[in-house]
Short mmCIF file of C-alpha atoms in Angstrom, two decimals:
data_model
loop_
_atom_site.label_atom_id
_atom_site.label_comp_id
_atom_site.label_asym_id
_atom_site.label_seq_id
_atom_site.Cartn_x
_atom_site.Cartn_y
_atom_site.Cartn_z
CA UNK C 155 -22.88 -4.80 8.45
CA UNK C 156 -22.07 -1.58 6.62
CA UNK C 157 -22.13 0.32 9.93
CA UNK C 158 -19.88 -2.31 11.52
CA UNK C 159 -17.45 -1.94 8.61
CA UNK C 160 -17.40 1.83 9.01
CA UNK C 161 -16.67 1.41 12.73
CA UNK C 162 -13.80 -0.94 11.83
CA UNK C 163 -12.40 1.71 9.46
CA UNK C 164 -12.70 4.45 12.09
CA UNK C 165 -11.05 2.39 14.83
CA UNK C 166 -8.21 1.34 12.50
CA UNK C 167 -7.74 4.97 11.48
CA UNK C 168 -7.59 6.13 15.10
CA UNK C 169 -5.08 3.42 16.03
CA UNK C 170 -2.87 4.41 13.11
CA UNK C 171 -3.08 8.13 13.85
CA UNK C 172 -2.13 7.44 17.47
CA UNK C 173 0.65 5.03 16.55
CA UNK C 174 2.48 6.83 13.75
CA UNK C 175 3.77 9.84 15.79
CA UNK C 176 5.24 7.46 18.37
CA UNK C 177 6.84 5.42 15.60
CA UNK C 178 8.38 8.57 14.10
CA UNK C 179 9.69 9.58 17.53
CA UNK C 180 11.24 6.11 17.90
CA UNK C 181 13.12 6.55 14.62
CA UNK C 182 14.42 9.96 15.62
CA UNK C 183 15.33 8.87 19.15
CA UNK C 184 17.34 5.91 17.84
CA UNK C 185 18.85 8.11 15.10
CA UNK C 186 17.97 5.55 12.48
CA UNK C 187 18.53 6.25 8.81
CA UNK C 188 15.49 6.79 6.65
CA UNK C 189 14.55 5.53 3.23
CA UNK C 190 17.36 6.10 0.65
CA UNK C 191 16.67 9.01 -1.73
CA UNK C 192 17.14 9.02 -5.50
CA UNK C 193 20.11 11.14 -6.58
CA UNK C 194 18.68 11.49 -10.11
CA UNK C 195 15.54 13.20 -8.77
CA UNK C 196 16.77 16.42 -7.17
CA UNK C 197 13.30 17.13 -5.77
CA UNK C 198 13.81 14.16 -3.42
CA UNK C 199 16.86 15.64 -1.68
CA UNK C 200 14.64 17.03 1.08
CA UNK C 201 13.34 13.51 1.81
CA UNK C 202 16.73 12.32 3.09
CA UNK C 203 16.44 10.90 6.59
CA UNK C 204 12.65 10.67 6.54
CA UNK C 205 11.59 7.68 8.68
CA UNK C 206 10.25 4.63 6.88
CA UNK C 207 8.53 1.34 7.84
CA UNK C 208 5.33 3.23 8.68
CA UNK C 209 3.46 0.34 7.12
CA UNK C 210 4.25 -1.63 10.27
CA UNK C 211 1.85 0.61 12.20
CA UNK C 212 -1.09 0.61 9.80
CA UNK C 213 -0.76 -3.12 9.08
CA UNK C 214 -0.85 -3.95 12.80
CA UNK C 215 -3.82 -1.61 13.31
CA UNK C 216 -5.77 -3.19 10.43
CA UNK C 217 -4.93 -6.74 11.55
CA UNK C 218 -6.02 -6.13 15.15
CA UNK C 219 -9.27 -4.33 14.29
CA UNK C 220 -10.31 -6.74 11.52
CA UNK C 221 -9.61 -9.81 13.66
CA UNK C 222 -11.52 -8.36 16.63
CA UNK C 223 -14.41 -7.47 14.31
CA UNK C 224 -14.43 -10.94 12.76
CA UNK C 225 -14.59 -12.58 16.19
CA UNK C 226 -17.35 -10.28 17.47
CA UNK C 227 -19.44 -10.45 14.31
CA UNK C 228 -18.97 -14.15 13.59
CA UNK C 229 -17.06 -13.56 10.34
CA UNK C 230 -13.98 -15.69 11.05
CA UNK C 231 -14.39 -17.71 7.86
CA UNK C 232 -11.81 -19.52 5.75
CA UNK C 233 -11.87 -16.59 3.31
CA UNK C 234 -11.21 -14.10 6.10
CA UNK C 235 -8.35 -16.23 7.48
CA UNK C 236 -6.72 -16.44 4.03
CA UNK C 237 -6.95 -12.68 3.41
CA UNK C 238 -5.78 -11.89 6.95
CA UNK C 239 -2.80 -14.27 6.73
CA UNK C 240 -1.70 -13.10 3.29
CA UNK C 241 -1.79 -9.49 4.48
CA UNK C 242 0.12 -10.39 7.66
CA UNK C 243 2.71 -12.68 6.06
CA UNK C 244 3.54 -10.34 3.19
CA UNK C 245 4.08 -7.59 5.76
CA UNK C 246 6.50 -9.94 7.55
CA UNK C 247 8.54 -10.29 4.34
CA UNK C 248 8.57 -6.52 3.95
CA UNK C 249 9.45 -6.05 7.61
CA UNK C 250 12.56 -8.21 7.39
CA UNK C 251 13.57 -6.51 4.14
CA UNK C 252 13.23 -3.06 5.73
CA UNK C 253 14.83 -4.23 8.98
CA UNK C 254 17.97 -5.39 7.22
CA UNK C 255 18.22 -2.12 5.30
CA UNK C 256 17.55 0.24 8.20
CA UNK C 257 18.78 -1.54 11.32
CA UNK C 258 21.50 -3.77 9.86
CA UNK C 259 22.62 -1.31 7.14
CA UNK C 260 22.37 -3.95 4.40
CA UNK C 261 21.42 -1.94 1.32
CA UNK C 262 20.04 -4.97 -0.50
CA UNK C 263 17.81 -6.18 2.33
CA UNK C 264 16.49 -9.64 1.57
CA UNK C 265 17.86 -11.20 -1.60
CA UNK C 266 15.54 -11.75 -4.57
CA UNK C 267 15.70 -15.51 -3.96
CA UNK C 268 14.80 -15.15 -0.28
CA UNK C 269 11.82 -12.95 -1.15
CA UNK C 270 10.63 -15.33 -3.85
CA UNK C 271 10.86 -18.40 -1.61
CA UNK C 272 8.94 -16.60 1.14
CA UNK C 273 6.26 -15.52 -1.33
CA UNK C 274 5.95 -19.06 -2.71
CA UNK C 275 5.48 -20.31 0.86
CA UNK C 276 2.65 -17.82 1.40
CA UNK C 277 1.02 -19.01 -1.82
CA UNK C 278 1.22 -22.62 -0.63
CA UNK C 279 -0.29 -21.74 2.76
CA UNK C 280 -3.11 -19.84 1.05
CA UNK C 281 -3.84 -22.79 -1.25
CA UNK C 282 -3.92 -25.29 1.62
CA UNK C 283 -6.38 -23.16 3.62
CA UNK C 284 -8.41 -22.48 0.46
CA UNK C 285 -8.80 -26.19 -0.31
CA UNK C 286 -9.56 -26.93 3.35
CA UNK C 287 -12.09 -24.10 3.55
CA UNK C 288 -15.27 -26.21 3.48
CA UNK C 289 -14.06 -28.03 6.61
CA UNK C 290 -13.50 -24.84 8.60
CA UNK C 291 -16.47 -23.97 10.80
CA UNK C 292 -17.29 -20.31 11.40
CA UNK C 293 -17.61 -19.17 15.00
CA UNK C 294 -20.95 -17.69 16.09
CA UNK C 295 -21.23 -13.93 16.75
CA UNK C 296 -20.25 -12.71 20.22
CA UNK C 297 -22.75 -10.64 22.17
CA UNK C 298 -25.69 -8.49 21.16
CA UNK C 299 -23.74 -6.46 18.58
CA UNK C 300 -22.87 -9.61 16.64
CA UNK C 301 -26.49 -10.78 16.76
CA UNK C 302 -27.74 -7.37 15.59
CA UNK C 303 -25.38 -7.28 12.61
CA UNK C 304 -26.27 -10.86 11.66
CA UNK C 305 -29.97 -9.91 11.64
CA UNK C 306 -29.42 -6.76 9.53
CA UNK C 307 -27.35 -7.79 6.50
CA UNK C 308 -26.62 -5.63 3.47
CA UNK C 309 -29.06 -6.45 0.64
CA UNK C 310 -27.29 -8.99 -1.59
CA UNK C 311 -27.49 -8.24 -5.33
CA UNK C 312 -25.04 -10.83 -6.66
CA UNK C 313 -24.61 -14.56 -5.90
CA UNK C 314 -22.00 -15.52 -3.32
CA UNK C 315 -19.82 -18.11 -5.05
CA UNK C 316 -18.02 -18.92 -1.81
CA UNK C 317 -14.94 -21.13 -2.02
CA UNK C 318 -14.67 -22.61 -5.52
CA UNK C 319 -11.48 -24.65 -5.27
CA UNK C 320 -9.31 -24.54 -8.43
CA UNK C 321 -11.78 -22.25 -10.21
CA UNK C 322 -11.16 -18.84 -11.74
CA UNK C 323 -13.80 -16.68 -13.37
CA UNK C 324 -13.65 -14.48 -16.45
CA UNK C 325 -16.88 -12.51 -16.63
CA UNK C 326 -19.53 -15.27 -16.47
CA UNK C 327 -17.24 -18.06 -17.63
CA UNK C 328 -16.01 -20.51 -15.04
CA UNK C 329 -12.67 -22.27 -15.62
CA UNK C 330 -11.54 -25.24 -13.52
CA UNK C 331 -7.75 -25.17 -13.87
CA UNK C 332 -7.06 -27.94 -11.37
CA UNK C 333 -3.70 -27.95 -9.65
CA UNK C 334 -2.57 -25.03 -11.81
CA UNK C 335 -4.66 -22.91 -9.45
CA UNK C 336 -1.77 -23.20 -6.98
CA UNK C 337 0.63 -21.85 -9.60
CA UNK C 338 -1.83 -19.07 -10.41
CA UNK C 339 -2.12 -18.01 -6.75
CA UNK C 340 1.66 -17.83 -6.36
CA UNK C 341 2.23 -15.85 -9.57
CA UNK C 342 -0.74 -13.56 -8.90
CA UNK C 343 0.32 -12.69 -5.34
CA UNK C 344 4.00 -12.25 -6.23
CA UNK C 345 3.13 -10.06 -9.21
CA UNK C 346 0.73 -7.72 -7.43
CA UNK C 347 2.77 -7.40 -4.25
CA UNK C 348 5.78 -6.26 -6.27
CA UNK C 349 3.64 -4.03 -8.50
CA UNK C 350 2.33 -2.04 -5.52
CA UNK C 351 5.86 -1.96 -4.12
CA UNK C 352 7.05 -0.23 -7.31
CA UNK C 353 4.17 2.25 -7.11
CA UNK C 354 5.17 3.34 -3.61
CA UNK C 355 7.66 5.98 -4.74
CA UNK C 356 5.99 9.34 -4.07
CA UNK C 357 4.43 10.95 -1.01
CA UNK C 358 0.91 9.59 -0.58
CA UNK C 359 0.78 7.88 -3.97
CA UNK C 360 0.38 4.24 -2.94
CA UNK C 361 -1.72 4.86 0.19
CA UNK C 362 -4.59 6.59 -1.64
CA UNK C 363 -4.29 4.59 -4.87
CA UNK C 364 -4.68 1.35 -2.92
CA UNK C 365 -7.52 2.86 -0.87
CA UNK C 366 -9.42 3.61 -4.08
CA UNK C 367 -8.80 0.06 -5.33
CA UNK C 368 -10.08 -1.34 -2.04
CA UNK C 369 -13.24 0.79 -2.23
CA UNK C 370 -14.00 -0.89 -5.56
CA UNK C 371 -13.60 -4.33 -3.98
CA UNK C 372 -15.70 -3.25 -1.01
CA UNK C 373 -18.55 -2.59 -3.45
CA UNK C 374 -18.17 -6.05 -4.99
CA UNK C 375 -17.89 -7.74 -1.58
CA UNK C 376 -20.98 -5.93 -0.31
CA UNK C 377 -23.00 -6.85 -3.40
CA UNK C 378 -22.08 -10.52 -2.92
CA UNK C 379 -22.78 -10.48 0.80
CA UNK C 380 -19.14 -11.27 1.57
CA UNK C 381 -19.06 -9.55 4.95
CA UNK C 382 -15.90 -11.38 6.02
CA UNK C 383 -13.93 -9.85 3.15
CA UNK C 384 -15.71 -6.52 3.53
CA UNK C 385 -14.56 -6.29 7.15
CA UNK C 386 -10.84 -6.54 6.40
CA UNK C 387 -11.22 -4.19 3.42
CA UNK C 388 -12.80 -1.49 5.62
CA UNK C 389 -10.15 -1.94 8.31
CA UNK C 390 -7.30 -1.51 5.81
CA UNK C 391 -8.94 1.52 4.16
CA UNK C 392 -9.30 3.19 7.55
CA UNK C 393 -5.71 2.41 8.48
CA UNK C 394 -4.45 3.79 5.15
CA UNK C 395 -6.40 7.01 5.56
CA UNK C 396 -4.91 7.40 9.03
CA UNK C 397 -1.45 6.81 7.57
CA UNK C 398 -2.06 9.37 4.81
CA UNK C 399 -2.33 12.09 7.47
CA UNK C 400 1.45 11.69 7.88
CA UNK C 401 2.34 10.40 4.41
CA UNK C 402 1.01 13.17 2.16
CA UNK C 403 3.52 15.65 0.79
CA UNK C 404 5.72 16.62 2.53
CA UNK C 405 5.75 13.12 4.01
CA UNK C 406 6.76 12.73 7.63
CA UNK C 407 7.09 8.96 7.13
CA UNK C 408 7.08 6.38 4.33
CA UNK C 409 5.34 3.01 4.45
CA UNK C 410 8.34 0.92 3.37
CA UNK C 411 8.21 -2.62 2.01
CA UNK C 412 6.40 -3.76 5.16
CA UNK C 413 3.41 -1.78 3.95
CA UNK C 414 3.58 -1.93 0.14
CA UNK C 415 4.20 -5.68 -0.16
CA UNK C 416 1.34 -6.38 2.25
CA UNK C 417 -1.06 -4.13 0.33
CA UNK C 418 -0.21 -5.70 -3.02
CA UNK C 419 -0.62 -9.20 -1.65
CA UNK C 420 -3.96 -8.23 -0.10
CA UNK C 421 -5.30 -6.84 -3.39
CA UNK C 422 -4.26 -10.02 -5.16
CA UNK C 423 -5.88 -12.41 -2.70
CA UNK C 424 -9.08 -10.35 -2.40
CA UNK C 425 -9.58 -10.49 -6.17
CA UNK C 426 -9.21 -14.28 -5.97
CA UNK C 427 -11.52 -14.71 -2.99
CA UNK C 428 -14.20 -12.62 -4.70
CA UNK C 429 -13.71 -14.61 -7.93
CA UNK C 430 -13.09 -11.31 -9.68
CA UNK C 431 -9.48 -11.83 -10.67
CA UNK C 432 -9.77 -10.07 -14.03
CA UNK C 433 -11.05 -6.87 -12.41
CA UNK C 434 -7.66 -6.23 -10.82
CA UNK C 435 -6.17 -5.64 -14.27
CA UNK C 436 -8.43 -2.56 -14.48
CA UNK C 437 -8.75 -1.62 -10.81
CA UNK C 438 -4.98 -2.01 -10.50
CA UNK C 439 -4.12 -0.48 -13.88
CA UNK C 440 -1.74 2.02 -12.27
CA UNK C 441 0.31 -0.80 -10.74
CA UNK C 442 0.36 -2.59 -14.10
CA UNK C 443 1.63 0.52 -15.89
CA UNK C 444 4.28 1.14 -13.23
CA UNK C 445 5.52 -2.45 -13.52
CA UNK C 446 5.49 -2.45 -17.33
CA UNK C 447 7.50 0.79 -17.39
CA UNK C 448 10.23 -0.91 -15.35
CA UNK C 449 10.20 -4.06 -17.49
CA UNK C 450 10.33 -2.05 -20.74
CA UNK C 451 13.12 0.17 -19.41
CA UNK C 452 15.29 -2.73 -18.26
CA UNK C 453 14.76 -4.75 -21.44
CA UNK C 454 15.46 -1.79 -23.74
CA UNK C 455 18.52 -0.79 -21.70
CA UNK C 456 20.04 -4.26 -22.02
CA UNK C 457 19.29 -4.70 -25.73
CA UNK C 458 20.54 -1.26 -26.80
CA UNK C 459 23.67 -1.18 -24.69
CA UNK C 460 22.56 1.49 -22.25
CA UNK C 461 19.83 3.53 -23.97
CA UNK C 462 16.62 4.42 -22.16
CA UNK C 463 13.00 4.95 -23.19
CA UNK C 464 12.03 6.73 -19.98
CA UNK C 465 14.07 9.33 -18.13
CA UNK C 466 13.69 7.01 -15.16
CA UNK C 467 11.50 4.08 -14.14
CA UNK C 468 8.96 3.48 -12.65
CA UNK C 469 7.07 5.95 -14.79
CA UNK C 470 6.14 8.30 -11.93
CA UNK C 471 9.83 9.31 -11.77
CA UNK C 472 9.85 9.90 -15.54
CA UNK C 473 6.95 12.33 -15.06
CA UNK C 474 8.80 14.03 -12.19
CA UNK C 475 11.87 14.63 -14.33
CA UNK C 476 10.29 15.77 -17.59
CA UNK C 477 6.55 15.34 -17.84
CA UNK C 478 4.99 12.98 -20.37
CA UNK C 479 7.56 13.70 -23.08
CA UNK C 480 10.46 13.49 -20.67
CA UNK C 481 11.78 16.82 -21.97
CA UNK C 482 9.22 19.25 -20.58
CA UNK C 483 8.91 20.72 -17.11
CA UNK C 484 8.63 17.96 -14.56
CA UNK C 485 5.34 17.33 -12.82
CA UNK C 486 4.97 18.02 -9.11
CA UNK C 487 4.31 15.12 -6.77
CA UNK C 488 0.81 16.44 -6.08
CA UNK C 489 0.04 16.52 -9.82
CA UNK C 490 1.28 12.96 -10.34
CA UNK C 491 -0.65 11.81 -7.29
CA UNK C 492 -3.83 13.49 -8.48
CA UNK C 493 -3.59 12.09 -12.02
CA UNK C 494 -2.87 8.56 -10.77
CA UNK C 495 -5.68 8.70 -8.20
CA UNK C 496 -8.20 9.94 -10.77
CA UNK C 497 -7.05 7.33 -13.27
CA UNK C 498 -7.45 4.58 -10.65
CA UNK C 499 -10.94 5.83 -9.78
CA UNK C 500 -11.91 5.91 -13.47
CA UNK C 501 -10.57 2.42 -14.20
CA UNK C 502 -12.23 1.09 -11.04
CA UNK C 503 -15.56 2.55 -12.17
CA UNK C 504 -15.15 0.91 -15.59
CA UNK C 505 -14.30 -2.43 -13.94
CA UNK C 506 -17.39 -2.22 -11.72
CA UNK C 507 -19.65 -1.34 -14.66
CA UNK C 508 -18.40 -4.34 -16.61
CA UNK C 509 -18.60 -6.60 -13.54
CA UNK C 510 -22.22 -5.71 -12.73
CA UNK C 511 -23.56 -5.41 -16.26
CA UNK C 512 -21.88 -8.27 -18.12
#
């Protein structure tokens, strides 16, 4: 199954690498405006007019490859369907938001209420499929490749808890929270989708940070024998690496909300499906810090009549403008990227150590 997952990653990467240049050409041919730049950050002036919505390409690539792999390998389970749908539907929200901004010239895009209602709907759909999971029959593998993979599984080192309706886990403790599980799913998905969206503010930052987070969940999924989840994780990692070819500094294209909202929603639902919700607080520590910096900044600004703690929020912009103190020489995008990537890798390693040893 590991080899099949690697093939899924490679195919998704190739599709993305082939698709992005054509998408960039489409933007230039139609003379569409790019992602708005931040006037406060002078370093971003050169980004004006850079095409956005690149997430549309890598999301489509990952969805196609993962679905094809699930059908061939007999991994079209309830868990796979939930993860696949959450990833797809959150990208739809982001697509309409970007579409209104770029094509219809509506700076706001979707309103906060419209986004929230759409995200609540996705949470409801996920819960319905989750509770109906035991009734969903998996399709058998197709062809000799599917049979071969089924006969050569990855050695399983942890128990597969499967679908535990209304249950969340904290280390080895199991909590049945009943109908509040629906509320938890909605809040969890909304929170993480917006957290990754806030993190997507520098060239290459979100694409590699999320890839590192997904590698951590790939390790957990493999240890539990959750090949259905592992398949979509590999496909998304491959697609993100293909996207990074064009998204690293100086970026030729940005992912837009269509990409960042989908990635955040995917991380949230994967942590739930693997019954490892708490690990995302460590594996996704960068997204937590980015979100907290915005919340602290807004709250402090309102209570002090216009004063700020950070030069600018999210915190990656604060570092750009004046380093950690806010008054020193600003960090380069590559430095911020590198620090955030290393921090994510470190926190992911700590989460995995705790997960496997406790």
